[in-house]
Amino acid sequence: MKGKIISAIIALALVALAALGYWSAAQHRHGEAPAELDPKEIIYEHLGDEYGWALPFNHSLRIPLPIIVWADDGFHCFMSSRLTDGATYEGLRISNSEDHNGKVVQVMPDGSEKRPWDFSVTKNVAAIFVAALLVVWMVMSLRRWYARQGMKAPRRAMGLLELVVDYVYTDTIRPIMGKEAPKYAPYLLTAFFFILTMNLLGLIVIFPGGANLTGNLAVTMVMAIITFVITNFTGTREYWKEIFWPEVPVALKCPVPMMQLIEVLGLFTKPLALMIRLFANMMGGHMVVLVLMLLIFIFSAMFNYVVGGATAVFSLFFTVFMLALDTLVSFIQAYVFTILSTIFISMSHVEPHHHEA
Amino acid sequence: MELFTPEFGLVFWMFVAFLCLYFILAKFAWPFIIKSMEERADLIDKGVAYAQDAKRQLDNAKSEADKLIAEARNQQADILREASKIKNQIVEDARSEAAAEAKKVSEAAMVSIEQARKESEKQLRQEVGEIALQIAEKVIRREVANDKAQQQLVEQYLSEVKTNN
């Protein structure tokens, strides 16, 4: 009974928020300059990065974040609120140009723009910190449980967390890596929980979440590079031998190093696939949700508010469905990244006797 | 396009954040968590094995106890049978022994009776002889005196003998 009342209140609040958002969007468009609806720009704005973190249901108020750049004249460090609405501060401004759209640039004496080394804590960087802190908090609380309760089985949230750790470690990493598992488990488990947290945070549309982290190539690239480095720097002699002198007919490898070429390409396609898979899956999910939402405004603009309203029902239904699917995808992709990293690392640890079998 | 060109700052901070996260968790959390989880799994495995063992032992103990009881019953029956056999034996023995003893006693009695009889016969013979001698003596004495008187005397002595005996 209590649960039903709470659900009804939440549903009403959601409908009210949706109506408010729709009304505010309509107000905005009836304002001074009815701007042309540009779905592409809106989508890229939402998927991309920005200086400052927008507060929910508000287009103008942002949480300022530090801008740190290494320009020609040295370090600059100030809050992003100084650069709102195209303001220039210490010779820096947020560019509108085609090349550096939305990025901090240095205004040169001749009026041209130059991109400095940008270490700014943008929305994405801040979201990475939030995700990292969340992971530390989660994992440390599980550790605290074991330190305090010893052999007692974890309950509630700790039980769920332990279930996931157990699934990733005992059922995935250990069967694949065998006795090497404890050595690489810290990296793989950290990667799993970090990616999972970033994925799920990305699905929460308002403040602490909402940053499209794993749908950003920079983030997935870092993860893939770390796996690549571990794979190749811990590889055994046998692993390198199989790349540069694989056991195939000599004609395939001697005058023309065909097999070697394929193997070396394979070195790079593996982490590349890791990077693209995670990026495309997460970005795709976000994009579909954005497009479904934009459909409301596109149809409103094309026909009238009645059609827009009907589309809203349709879009909301599919958005909820997509978000549920994305939750699933968040888990699957974090898991796939982990299991593939595990396989790549263990594949680089081949031993000769293993090969002869 | 921004989405497809990794931003330098983001890559930098991602590296920093991930490496910090990795070193914190790899140093303080994961090994401990994994160790604890494995220890608990071992403990549970051991507990299950122990319980199974205990159950098996309990089952064994039950069947063993049943066996022991059955054996004890058999032994009891054996002992009882043995005891009754011994009892019969003892009774039998006692009976035959008693019979032998009685026979011996009666034989001894018989011998002593015979002896007594022989003794008394001898005595009687002696006494009768003596008496006869005395009578003869007296008779002879009377003969000498009086016939009639002699007769009387014999009579008298005979009666004397009668009363004496």
Coordinates of C-alpha atoms in Angstrom, one line a residue, chain A residues 214-351:
Chain A
T214 CA 32.3 5.6 -21.8
G215 CA 30.7 7.0 -25.0
N216 CA 33.8 9.1 -25.4
L217 CA 36.7 7.8 -27.3
A218 CA 39.3 9.4 -25.0
V219 CA 38.0 7.4 -22.0
T220 CA 37.7 4.0 -23.8
M221 CA 41.1 4.7 -25.5
V222 CA 42.8 5.0 -22.1
M223 CA 41.3 1.7 -20.9
A224 CA 42.2 -0.1 -24.1
I225 CA 45.8 1.3 -24.0
I226 CA 46.3 0.1 -20.4
T227 CA 45.1 -3.4 -21.5
F228 CA 47.4 -3.2 -24.5
V229 CA 50.4 -2.2 -22.4
I230 CA 49.8 -5.0 -19.8
T231 CA 49.2 -7.6 -22.6
N232 CA 52.4 -6.8 -24.5
F233 CA 54.8 -5.9 -21.6
T234 CA 54.0 -9.1 -19.7
G235 CA 54.0 -11.3 -22.8
T236 CA 56.2 -14.3 -22.7
R237 CA 59.0 -15.2 -25.3
E238 CA 56.6 -17.8 -26.8
Y239 CA 54.0 -15.1 -27.3
W240 CA 56.5 -12.9 -29.3
K241 CA 57.8 -16.0 -31.1
E242 CA 54.3 -16.8 -32.3
I243 CA 54.0 -13.3 -33.7
F244 CA 57.4 -13.1 -35.5
W245 CA 57.9 -16.7 -36.3
P246 CA 54.6 -18.5 -36.2
E247 CA 54.3 -22.2 -36.8
V248 CA 53.0 -22.1 -40.4
P249 CA 54.5 -23.3 -43.7
V250 CA 57.7 -21.4 -44.4
A251 CA 56.3 -20.0 -47.6
L252 CA 53.8 -18.0 -45.7
K253 CA 56.4 -16.2 -43.6
C254 CA 59.8 -16.3 -45.2
P255 CA 60.3 -14.2 -48.3
V256 CA 57.2 -12.1 -47.8
P257 CA 56.4 -11.7 -44.1
M258 CA 52.7 -12.2 -44.6
M259 CA 51.9 -14.0 -41.3
Q260 CA 54.0 -11.5 -39.3
L261 CA 52.1 -8.7 -40.9
I262 CA 48.8 -10.2 -39.9
E263 CA 50.0 -11.0 -36.4
V264 CA 51.3 -7.5 -35.8
L265 CA 48.1 -6.0 -37.1
G266 CA 46.3 -8.3 -34.7
L267 CA 48.3 -6.8 -31.9
F268 CA 46.6 -3.5 -32.6
T269 CA 43.2 -4.5 -33.7
K270 CA 42.5 -6.2 -30.3
P271 CA 42.7 -3.1 -28.2
L272 CA 41.2 -1.1 -31.0
A273 CA 38.2 -3.4 -30.9
L274 CA 38.0 -3.1 -27.2
M275 CA 38.0 0.7 -27.5
I276 CA 35.5 0.9 -30.3
R277 CA 33.1 -1.7 -28.9
L278 CA 32.6 0.1 -25.5
F279 CA 32.5 3.5 -27.1
A280 CA 30.0 2.6 -29.8
N281 CA 27.7 0.7 -27.5
M282 CA 27.5 3.4 -24.9
M283 CA 27.3 6.3 -27.3
G284 CA 24.7 4.5 -29.4
G285 CA 22.5 4.1 -26.4
H286 CA 22.8 7.7 -25.5
M287 CA 22.2 8.8 -29.0
V288 CA 19.0 6.8 -29.4
V289 CA 17.6 8.2 -26.2
L290 CA 18.4 11.8 -27.4
V291 CA 16.9 11.2 -30.8
L292 CA 13.7 9.8 -29.3
M293 CA 13.4 12.9 -27.1
L294 CA 14.2 15.2 -29.9
L295 CA 11.4 13.6 -32.0
I296 CA 8.9 15.3 -29.7
F297 CA 10.3 18.7 -30.7
I298 CA 10.9 17.9 -34.3
F299 CA 7.2 16.8 -34.7
S300 CA 6.0 19.7 -32.7
A301 CA 7.9 22.1 -35.0
M302 CA 6.8 20.3 -38.2
F303 CA 3.1 19.9 -37.4
N304 CA 1.5 21.1 -34.2
Y305 CA 1.5 20.6 -30.4
V306 CA -1.1 17.8 -30.7
V307 CA 1.2 15.7 -32.8
G308 CA 4.0 16.7 -30.5
G309 CA 2.1 15.5 -27.5
A310 CA 1.2 12.2 -29.1
T311 CA 4.9 11.8 -30.0
A312 CA 5.8 12.5 -26.4
V313 CA 3.8 9.5 -25.2
F314 CA 5.5 7.3 -27.8
S315 CA 8.9 8.7 -27.2
L316 CA 8.7 8.4 -23.4
F317 CA 7.7 4.8 -23.7
F318 CA 10.6 4.0 -25.9
T319 CA 13.0 6.1 -23.9
V320 CA 12.2 4.2 -20.8
F321 CA 12.7 1.0 -22.7
M322 CA 16.0 2.2 -24.1
L323 CA 17.2 3.3 -20.7
A324 CA 16.4 -0.1 -19.3
L325 CA 18.2 -1.7 -22.2
D326 CA 21.2 0.6 -21.6
T327 CA 21.3 -0.5 -18.0
L328 CA 21.7 -4.0 -19.3
V329 CA 24.2 -2.9 -21.9
S330 CA 26.2 -1.1 -19.2
F331 CA 26.7 -4.3 -17.3
I332 CA 27.3 -6.4 -20.5
Q333 CA 29.9 -3.9 -21.9
A334 CA 31.8 -3.6 -18.7
Y335 CA 31.8 -7.4 -18.4
V336 CA 32.8 -7.8 -22.0
F337 CA 35.7 -5.4 -21.7
T338 CA 36.9 -7.2 -18.6
I339 CA 36.6 -10.7 -20.0
L340 CA 38.3 -9.7 -23.3
S341 CA 41.1 -8.0 -21.4
T342 CA 41.5 -11.1 -19.3
I343 CA 41.7 -13.3 -22.4
F344 CA 44.1 -11.0 -24.2
I345 CA 46.4 -10.9 -21.1
S346 CA 46.3 -14.6 -20.6
M347 CA 46.8 -15.2 -24.3
S348 CA 50.1 -13.3 -24.1
H349 CA 51.3 -15.7 -21.4
V350 CA 51.5 -18.8 -23.5
E351 CA 54.1 -21.4 -22.6

